[in-house]
C-alpha cells in the first residue's frame, strides 16, 4: 500500500460501515474486538454514551468511542456520519499495531485493509451497477480518487459521462458537477448526445459540463435550451453560455431578461455583464430603462460590470424624474466604486426623499451605494 495510503485507509474505514447488511451487529462485533469490558459494549449499543464518559482511557478508547457514536446515531435519528466513518480504518489498523493481541479479533471484525487504491476503485466502479444508494456512495468515492489523480477512477467516471441513458440522474449530476476532475475529449460525443436529449432530467448538467470543458460544438444546443420549459434548465443554459462568453448568444440571452422566473432573469443579466460588448450593454440598459421588473437590481449590477464606460450615463440617470431609475442608478454606481460616482451618491443620500414603487427611499438606495463603494475600495486596497 504505497500510493495514497492514508486516503485508502480513510475510504476503507468509511465503507466498512456503509457496506454492512446488519450495521448494528457489525458495530457490536467491532466494539467487542477492542477488548473493552462487556458492560461498556452493552452501554454503547444501548446508546448510553454518557455512561462511557468516565471509562478508562486506554489505547482502544478512541476506536471504541468512534464506533459507539456511529451505532448511537443509527439507533437514534438513523443518520450516518461519513466523516466519523472515515476514521475507523486508520484507528483500527493503528490499534492492531499498538496492541498485537487485538490484531486478530479486529481483523475478524473488520477484514483486511485493501492492498492499495486499485482494489478499492475496482469495487467502487462495479458498484455503479447496484442499487441507487450504493451507486451514489460509489460515485462520491470515485470522485475522491479522481481528485487524487487515480487513472482507473477517472476512466470509470468517463464511462458514466459517456452514456446518460444508463445512469440515474442523481449519479449523472454528481459526476458532471465535477467534470473537470476527469473529463477530456473522449466524453464529448456522449455529452452532446445527452445535451440533445432535452427531455432528460440531467440536461442542465450536460450543458454546464460541455461549457466547463470548452466543447464549443455544444453552443447551438445550449442556446436552444434558453427556450426550455423548465426554468432550472433555462438558468443553467444562461450560466453555460456565460462560461463560453458566447457573443452570438447575446440576443437570445437578452430575451431572457423578460423571463417569467426571477432567477432566470438574474442569471441572464449576470451573464450579459460577463460577456460584455455593446449589444449586451444595450440590452441591459434598455431593460432597466423600461423597468420590466421594479426589483431590477440585477440589471443595475450587470450594467456596473461594464466599469468606467458606463459611469457617466449612470450619473446622468440620477437626475431622471423617475425615482425607481434613480434608485437603480445608485445601486449600479455603488458597484462601480468609481470616484466620479461619489458626489452624485452623496447628494442623493442627503436630499432625495422620493419613494420608489417598492416603497423605499432613493436616499436609502444612495446610502447603500456608498456603503458598497466603500467595501469595494477597502477590499481593492488590501489586495
Tab-separated table of C-alpha atoms in Angstrom:
chain	number	residue	atom	x	y	z
A	1	UNK	CA	0.000	0.000	0.000
A	2	UNK	CA	2.334	2.705	-1.237
A	3	UNK	CA	0.129	5.117	-3.232
A	4	UNK	CA	-2.217	7.369	-1.220
A	5	UNK	CA	-2.002	5.117	1.845
A	6	UNK	CA	-3.896	7.482	4.155
A	7	UNK	CA	-6.683	8.022	1.633
A	8	UNK	CA	-7.016	4.270	1.106
A	9	UNK	CA	-7.421	3.696	4.824
A	10	UNK	CA	-9.929	6.532	5.251
A	11	UNK	CA	-12.145	5.324	2.420
A	12	UNK	CA	-11.822	1.732	3.590
A	13	UNK	CA	-12.886	2.748	7.095
A	14	UNK	CA	-15.943	4.592	5.872
A	15	UNK	CA	-17.025	1.838	3.534
A	16	UNK	CA	-16.603	-0.845	6.177
A	17	UNK	CA	-19.639	0.644	7.836
A	18	UNK	CA	-21.554	1.580	4.685
A	19	UNK	CA	-21.442	-1.924	3.248
A	20	UNK	CA	-22.817	-3.782	6.261
A	21	UNK	CA	-26.084	-5.647	5.750
A	22	UNK	CA	-26.608	-5.510	9.545
A	23	UNK	CA	-24.669	-2.435	10.669
A	24	UNK	CA	-25.614	-2.677	14.334
A	25	UNK	CA	-24.405	-6.261	14.581
A	26	UNK	CA	-21.206	-5.248	12.803
A	27	UNK	CA	-20.690	-2.306	15.185
A	28	UNK	CA	-21.156	-4.587	18.198
A	29	UNK	CA	-18.566	-7.035	16.832
A	30	UNK	CA	-16.030	-4.207	16.384
A	31	UNK	CA	-16.707	-2.914	19.896
A	32	UNK	CA	-16.154	-6.392	21.326
A	33	UNK	CA	-12.931	-6.753	19.323
A	34	UNK	CA	-11.424	-3.735	21.097
A	35	UNK	CA	-11.224	-5.775	24.304
A	36	UNK	CA	-13.280	-3.349	26.389
A	37	UNK	CA	-15.482	-4.750	29.198
A	38	UNK	CA	-18.838	-6.298	28.183
A	39	UNK	CA	-20.654	-3.696	30.314
A	40	UNK	CA	-19.128	-0.929	28.191
A	41	UNK	CA	-20.210	-2.691	24.982
A	42	UNK	CA	-23.741	-3.090	26.335
A	43	UNK	CA	-23.903	0.598	27.301
A	44	UNK	CA	-22.609	1.700	23.902
A	45	UNK	CA	-25.044	-0.487	21.972
A	46	UNK	CA	-27.970	0.850	24.009
A	47	UNK	CA	-26.972	4.403	23.041
A	48	UNK	CA	-25.885	5.433	26.549
A	49	UNK	CA	-22.708	7.228	25.538
A	50	UNK	CA	-22.854	9.262	28.746
A	51	UNK	CA	-22.141	6.052	30.653
A	52	UNK	CA	-18.766	5.877	28.903
A	53	UNK	CA	-17.620	9.326	29.993
A	54	UNK	CA	-15.684	8.031	32.993
A	55	UNK	CA	-14.310	4.899	31.340
A	56	UNK	CA	-10.524	4.418	31.461
A	57	UNK	CA	-8.581	5.956	28.594
A	58	UNK	CA	-6.565	3.141	27.060
A	59	UNK	CA	-5.330	2.676	23.507
A	60	UNK	CA	-8.652	1.201	22.384
A	61	UNK	CA	-10.715	4.085	23.741
A	62	UNK	CA	-10.768	6.258	20.589
A	63	UNK	CA	-11.805	3.468	18.223
A	64	UNK	CA	-14.426	2.307	20.719
A	65	UNK	CA	-15.946	5.778	21.037
A	66	UNK	CA	-15.940	6.297	17.268
A	67	UNK	CA	-17.846	3.090	16.527
A	68	UNK	CA	-20.155	3.666	19.503
A	69	UNK	CA	-21.096	7.092	18.118
A	70	UNK	CA	-21.983	5.578	14.740
A	71	UNK	CA	-24.134	2.931	16.426
A	72	UNK	CA	-25.879	5.559	18.568
A	73	UNK	CA	-26.651	7.700	15.528
A	74	UNK	CA	-28.141	4.731	13.725
A	75	UNK	CA	-30.350	3.857	16.687
A	76	UNK	CA	-31.364	7.474	17.165
A	77	UNK	CA	-32.056	9.517	14.033
A	78	UNK	CA	-30.783	6.899	11.577
A	79	UNK	CA	-28.135	9.225	10.150
A	80	UNK	CA	-24.721	8.010	9.125
A	81	UNK	CA	-21.822	10.384	9.767
A	82	UNK	CA	-19.465	9.702	6.865
A	83	UNK	CA	-16.817	11.968	8.389
A	84	UNK	CA	-16.751	9.825	11.524
A	85	UNK	CA	-16.779	6.694	9.385
A	86	UNK	CA	-13.534	7.654	7.659
A	87	UNK	CA	-11.688	7.334	10.984
A	88	UNK	CA	-12.465	3.665	11.551
A	89	UNK	CA	-9.918	2.128	9.193
A	90	UNK	CA	-6.855	4.127	10.333
A	91	UNK	CA	-7.830	3.783	14.016
A	92	UNK	CA	-8.322	0.024	13.762
A	93	UNK	CA	-5.039	-0.528	11.923
A	94	UNK	CA	-3.127	1.604	14.417
A	95	UNK	CA	-4.712	-0.149	17.388
A	96	UNK	CA	-3.752	-3.558	15.989
A	97	UNK	CA	-0.153	-2.341	15.664
A	98	UNK	CA	-0.057	-0.977	19.229
A	99	UNK	CA	-1.881	-3.913	20.800
A	100	UNK	CA	-0.884	-7.100	18.933
A	101	UNK	CA	-3.309	-9.317	20.927
A	102	UNK	CA	-6.190	-7.241	19.499
A	103	UNK	CA	-4.996	-7.510	15.892
A	104	UNK	CA	-6.648	-10.922	15.370
A	105	UNK	CA	-10.098	-10.006	16.769
A	106	UNK	CA	-10.045	-6.688	14.906
A	107	UNK	CA	-9.084	-8.451	11.694
A	108	UNK	CA	-12.005	-10.846	12.113
A	109	UNK	CA	-14.423	-7.961	12.709
A	110	UNK	CA	-13.093	-5.584	10.062
A	111	UNK	CA	-11.400	-7.719	7.436
A	112	UNK	CA	-8.028	-6.928	5.948
A	113	UNK	CA	-7.261	-3.445	4.623
A	114	UNK	CA	-7.064	-3.138	0.832
A	115	UNK	CA	-3.759	-3.585	-0.937
A	116	UNK	CA	-3.979	-0.131	-2.485
A	117	UNK	CA	-6.223	2.247	-4.423
A	118	UNK	CA	-6.791	-0.120	-7.337
A	119	UNK	CA	-8.556	-2.707	-5.207
A	120	UNK	CA	-10.960	-0.106	-3.811
A	121	UNK	CA	-11.555	1.637	-7.134
A	122	UNK	CA	-12.373	-1.687	-8.803
A	123	UNK	CA	-15.037	-2.370	-6.185
A	124	UNK	CA	-16.458	1.142	-6.437
A	125	UNK	CA	-16.637	1.052	-10.231
A	126	UNK	CA	-18.513	-2.266	-10.057
A	127	UNK	CA	-20.954	-0.774	-7.549
A	128	UNK	CA	-22.175	1.736	-10.151
A	129	UNK	CA	-24.466	-1.045	-11.397
A	130	UNK	CA	-26.036	-1.773	-7.985
A	131	UNK	CA	-28.901	-0.074	-6.134
A	132	UNK	CA	-29.252	3.698	-6.040
A	133	UNK	CA	-27.873	4.225	-2.541
A	134	UNK	CA	-24.744	2.225	-3.306
A	135	UNK	CA	-24.316	3.970	-6.682
A	136	UNK	CA	-24.366	7.381	-5.022
A	137	UNK	CA	-21.773	6.306	-2.473
A	138	UNK	CA	-19.633	4.775	-5.191
A	139	UNK	CA	-19.687	7.913	-7.326
A	140	UNK	CA	-18.601	10.007	-4.330
A	141	UNK	CA	-15.682	7.651	-3.677
A	142	UNK	CA	-14.644	7.609	-7.329
A	143	UNK	CA	-14.655	11.396	-7.394
A	144	UNK	CA	-12.377	11.420	-4.360
A	145	UNK	CA	-9.965	9.081	-6.153
A	146	UNK	CA	-10.148	11.171	-9.316
A	147	UNK	CA	-9.205	14.231	-7.272
A	148	UNK	CA	-6.169	12.292	-6.061
A	149	UNK	CA	-5.286	11.615	-9.685
A	150	UNK	CA	-6.118	7.906	-9.885
A	151	UNK	CA	-6.432	6.966	-13.607
A	152	UNK	CA	-8.761	3.993	-13.042
A	153	UNK	CA	-11.246	6.193	-11.199
A	154	UNK	CA	-11.116	8.786	-13.970
A	155	UNK	CA	-11.783	6.072	-16.555
A	156	UNK	CA	-14.805	4.793	-14.596
A	157	UNK	CA	-16.215	8.316	-14.326
A	158	UNK	CA	-15.668	8.912	-18.036
A	159	UNK	CA	-17.836	5.879	-18.744
A	160	UNK	CA	-20.582	7.422	-16.619
A	161	UNK	CA	-20.372	10.683	-18.576
A	162	UNK	CA	-20.330	8.907	-21.926
A	163	UNK	CA	-23.851	7.434	-21.769
A	164	UNK	CA	-26.553	9.313	-19.890
A	165	UNK	CA	-29.214	6.772	-20.823
A	166	UNK	CA	-27.811	4.128	-18.472
A	167	UNK	CA	-27.360	6.440	-15.473
A	168	UNK	CA	-29.540	7.508	-12.593
A	169	UNK	CA	-29.913	11.283	-12.919
A	170	UNK	CA	-28.513	11.860	-9.414
A	171	UNK	CA	-25.385	9.850	-10.265
A	172	UNK	CA	-25.109	11.679	-13.580
A	173	UNK	CA	-25.400	15.079	-11.906
A	174	UNK	CA	-22.832	14.234	-9.216
A	175	UNK	CA	-20.319	13.167	-11.830
A	176	UNK	CA	-20.909	16.102	-14.177
A	177	UNK	CA	-20.760	18.643	-11.359
A	178	UNK	CA	-17.060	17.743	-11.085
A	179	UNK	CA	-16.385	17.028	-14.740
A	180	UNK	CA	-13.088	18.935	-14.599
A	181	UNK	CA	-11.597	16.112	-12.494
A	182	UNK	CA	-11.838	13.555	-15.275
A	183	UNK	CA	-13.391	14.958	-18.439
A	184	UNK	CA	-11.500	15.129	-21.733
A	185	UNK	CA	-12.250	14.908	-25.442
A	186	UNK	CA	-13.352	11.282	-25.085
A	187	UNK	CA	-16.575	12.294	-23.304
A	188	UNK	CA	-17.610	14.949	-25.852
A	189	UNK	CA	-19.792	12.652	-28.049
A	190	UNK	CA	-21.648	11.359	-25.008
A	191	UNK	CA	-22.229	14.814	-23.565
A	192	UNK	CA	-23.507	16.147	-26.884
A	193	UNK	CA	-25.958	13.226	-27.116
A	194	UNK	CA	-27.146	13.974	-23.606
A	195	UNK	CA	-27.477	17.663	-24.408
A	196	UNK	CA	-29.643	16.890	-27.444
A	197	UNK	CA	-31.944	14.765	-25.238
A	198	UNK	CA	-33.864	17.748	-23.917
A	199	UNK	CA	-36.351	15.559	-22.084
A	200	UNK	CA	-33.622	14.095	-19.868
A	201	UNK	CA	-33.763	15.476	-16.329
A	202	UNK	CA	-29.993	15.929	-16.312
A	203	UNK	CA	-29.827	18.139	-19.388
A	204	UNK	CA	-28.915	21.179	-17.270
A	205	UNK	CA	-25.745	19.447	-16.036
A	206	UNK	CA	-24.968	18.309	-19.576
A	207	UNK	CA	-24.912	21.950	-20.691
A	208	UNK	CA	-22.712	23.068	-17.812
A	209	UNK	CA	-20.305	20.157	-18.298
A	210	UNK	CA	-19.887	20.972	-22.000
A	211	UNK	CA	-19.161	24.586	-21.093
A	212	UNK	CA	-16.724	23.584	-18.349
A	213	UNK	CA	-14.744	21.501	-20.830
A	214	UNK	CA	-14.999	24.098	-23.620
A	215	UNK	CA	-16.874	21.938	-26.159
A	216	UNK	CA	-17.949	24.766	-28.473
A	217	UNK	CA	-19.930	22.388	-30.677
A	218	UNK	CA	-22.471	22.417	-27.843
A	219	UNK	CA	-23.223	26.150	-28.154
A	220	UNK	CA	-26.215	25.865	-30.579
A	221	UNK	CA	-27.810	23.144	-28.449
A	222	UNK	CA	-27.273	25.145	-25.264
A	223	UNK	CA	-28.677	28.297	-26.860
A	224	UNK	CA	-31.800	26.346	-27.797
A	225	UNK	CA	-32.210	25.385	-24.122
A	226	UNK	CA	-32.941	29.035	-23.314
A	227	UNK	CA	-36.482	28.207	-24.524
A	228	UNK	CA	-36.770	25.024	-22.411
A	229	UNK	CA	-39.971	24.778	-20.294
A	230	UNK	CA	-38.001	24.092	-17.097
A	231	UNK	CA	-36.642	27.321	-15.552
A	232	UNK	CA	-33.729	25.443	-13.985
A	233	UNK	CA	-32.648	24.329	-17.441
A	234	UNK	CA	-33.007	27.876	-18.809
A	235	UNK	CA	-30.926	29.214	-15.926
A	236	UNK	CA	-28.274	26.538	-16.494
A	237	UNK	CA	-28.166	27.373	-20.202
A	238	UNK	CA	-27.545	31.039	-19.335
A	239	UNK	CA	-24.715	30.060	-16.997
A	240	UNK	CA	-23.160	27.747	-19.598
A	241	UNK	CA	-23.209	30.448	-22.281
A	242	UNK	CA	-21.523	32.754	-19.796
A	243	UNK	CA	-18.726	30.224	-19.330
A	244	UNK	CA	-18.268	30.210	-23.106
A	245	UNK	CA	-18.519	34.045	-23.184
A	246	UNK	CA	-20.593	33.455	-26.295
A	247	UNK	CA	-21.268	36.796	-28.021
A	248	UNK	CA	-23.515	35.188	-30.656
A	249	UNK	CA	-25.950	34.233	-27.871
A	250	UNK	CA	-26.485	37.837	-26.702
A	251	UNK	CA	-29.887	38.301	-28.458
A	252	UNK	CA	-31.211	35.026	-27.010
A	253	UNK	CA	-29.915	35.934	-23.553
A	254	UNK	CA	-31.441	39.405	-23.838
A	255	UNK	CA	-34.828	37.776	-24.374
A	256	UNK	CA	-34.401	36.011	-21.010
A	257	UNK	CA	-34.272	39.402	-19.269
A	258	UNK	CA	-38.056	39.214	-19.550
A	259	UNK	CA	-38.263	35.596	-18.345
A	260	UNK	CA	-41.197	34.691	-16.127
A	261	UNK	CA	-38.821	33.339	-13.440
A	262	UNK	CA	-36.826	35.735	-11.267
A	263	UNK	CA	-33.631	33.716	-11.012
A	264	UNK	CA	-33.516	33.185	-14.791
A	265	UNK	CA	-33.756	36.953	-15.338
A	266	UNK	CA	-30.987	37.494	-12.803
A	267	UNK	CA	-28.707	34.885	-14.349
A	268	UNK	CA	-29.274	36.242	-17.856
A	269	UNK	CA	-28.339	39.731	-16.684
A	270	UNK	CA	-25.231	38.464	-14.907
A	271	UNK	CA	-24.112	36.552	-17.994
A	272	UNK	CA	-24.638	39.529	-20.291
A	273	UNK	CA	-22.415	41.514	-17.947
A	274	UNK	CA	-19.800	38.747	-18.136
A	275	UNK	CA	-19.896	38.554	-21.932
A	276	UNK	CA	-19.726	42.325	-22.353
A	277	UNK	CA	-19.823	44.238	-25.614
A	278	UNK	CA	-22.075	46.952	-26.982
A	279	UNK	CA	-25.031	44.679	-27.759
A	280	UNK	CA	-25.080	43.198	-24.269
A	281	UNK	CA	-24.871	46.629	-22.636
A	282	UNK	CA	-27.639	47.995	-24.880
A	283	UNK	CA	-29.920	45.103	-23.930
A	284	UNK	CA	-29.313	45.579	-20.207
A	285	UNK	CA	-29.744	49.350	-20.413
A	286	UNK	CA	-32.992	49.059	-22.350
A	287	UNK	CA	-34.352	46.519	-19.855
A	288	UNK	CA	-33.528	48.795	-16.919
A	289	UNK	CA	-34.941	51.932	-18.520
A	290	UNK	CA	-38.159	50.142	-19.411
A	291	UNK	CA	-38.428	48.871	-15.803
A	292	UNK	CA	-39.729	45.450	-16.811
A	293	UNK	CA	-39.385	44.475	-13.162
A	294	UNK	CA	-39.499	47.004	-10.295
A	295	UNK	CA	-36.958	44.846	-8.393
A	296	UNK	CA	-34.360	45.199	-11.137
A	297	UNK	CA	-31.200	45.436	-9.025
A	298	UNK	CA	-29.792	42.516	-11.033
A	299	UNK	CA	-29.822	44.777	-14.089
A	300	UNK	CA	-28.025	47.528	-12.204
A	301	UNK	CA	-25.352	45.083	-11.036
A	302	UNK	CA	-24.848	43.725	-14.551
A	303	UNK	CA	-24.504	47.219	-16.009
A	304	UNK	CA	-21.980	48.104	-13.300
A	305	UNK	CA	-19.826	45.196	-14.513
A	306	UNK	CA	-19.010	47.262	-17.618
A	307	UNK	CA	-16.995	49.596	-15.392
A	308	UNK	CA	-15.821	53.152	-16.205
A	309	UNK	CA	-17.526	53.440	-19.634
A	310	UNK	CA	-20.993	53.377	-18.037
A	311	UNK	CA	-20.355	55.705	-15.099
A	312	UNK	CA	-21.218	58.993	-16.828
A	313	UNK	CA	-24.507	57.604	-18.172
A	314	UNK	CA	-25.406	56.288	-14.715
A	315	UNK	CA	-24.638	59.649	-13.138
A	316	UNK	CA	-26.949	61.271	-15.687
A	317	UNK	CA	-29.636	58.756	-14.703
A	318	UNK	CA	-29.525	60.015	-11.101
A	319	UNK	CA	-31.315	63.159	-12.331
A	320	UNK	CA	-34.140	61.240	-14.062
A	321	UNK	CA	-37.670	62.192	-12.898
A	322	UNK	CA	-38.410	58.523	-12.117
A	323	UNK	CA	-37.346	57.598	-8.541
A	324	UNK	CA	-37.119	53.913	-9.487
A	325	UNK	CA	-34.473	54.682	-12.079
A	326	UNK	CA	-32.586	56.981	-9.714
A	327	UNK	CA	-32.506	54.210	-7.110
A	328	UNK	CA	-31.254	51.671	-9.660
A	329	UNK	CA	-28.587	54.119	-10.805
A	330	UNK	CA	-27.436	54.439	-7.178
A	331	UNK	CA	-27.039	50.673	-6.831
A	332	UNK	CA	-25.118	50.444	-10.088
A	333	UNK	CA	-22.849	53.390	-9.252
A	334	UNK	CA	-22.027	51.887	-5.868
A	335	UNK	CA	-20.938	48.661	-7.539
A	336	UNK	CA	-18.577	50.551	-9.868
A	337	UNK	CA	-16.813	52.157	-6.865
A	338	UNK	CA	-15.739	54.889	-9.293
A	339	UNK	CA	-14.527	58.218	-7.861
A	340	UNK	CA	-16.859	60.108	-10.223
A	341	UNK	CA	-19.882	58.368	-8.672
A	342	UNK	CA	-19.328	59.518	-5.096
A	343	UNK	CA	-20.558	63.157	-5.346
A	344	UNK	CA	-23.810	62.080	-7.025
A	345	UNK	CA	-24.410	59.351	-4.410
A	346	UNK	CA	-23.678	61.753	-1.546
A	347	UNK	CA	-26.109	64.322	-2.985
A	348	UNK	CA	-28.939	61.823	-3.302
A	349	UNK	CA	-28.224	60.291	0.112
A	350	UNK	CA	-28.593	63.705	1.709
A	351	UNK	CA	-31.557	65.127	-0.193
A	352	UNK	CA	-33.599	62.629	-2.271
A	353	UNK	CA	-36.557	61.567	-0.118
A	354	UNK	CA	-38.700	60.367	-3.021
A	355	UNK	CA	-40.153	56.865	-2.707
A	356	UNK	CA	-39.779	54.081	-5.246
A	357	UNK	CA	-42.524	51.745	-6.447
A	358	UNK	CA	-41.435	49.281	-3.749
A	359	UNK	CA	-41.751	51.911	-1.017
A	360	UNK	CA	-38.081	52.577	-0.318
A	361	UNK	CA	-36.383	55.966	-0.374
A	362	UNK	CA	-33.981	56.933	-3.139
A	363	UNK	CA	-31.791	58.322	-0.350
A	364	UNK	CA	-31.605	54.845	1.187
A	365	UNK	CA	-30.507	53.344	-2.137
A	366	UNK	CA	-27.836	56.041	-2.388
A	367	UNK	CA	-26.558	55.250	1.110
A	368	UNK	CA	-26.430	51.572	0.198
A	369	UNK	CA	-24.486	52.502	-2.930
A	370	UNK	CA	-21.979	54.470	-0.864
A	371	UNK	CA	-21.504	51.532	1.521
A	372	UNK	CA	-20.984	49.179	-1.413
A	373	UNK	CA	-18.432	51.505	-2.973
A	374	UNK	CA	-16.598	51.775	0.346
A	375	UNK	CA	-16.439	47.998	0.800
A	376	UNK	CA	-15.114	47.503	-2.719
A	377	UNK	CA	-12.497	50.211	-2.308
A	378	UNK	CA	-11.294	48.785	1.016
A	379	UNK	CA	-11.113	45.284	-0.452
A	380	UNK	CA	-9.229	46.533	-3.507
A	381	UNK	CA	-6.755	48.464	-1.379
A	382	UNK	CA	-5.996	45.365	0.716
A	383	UNK	CA	-5.178	43.128	-2.233
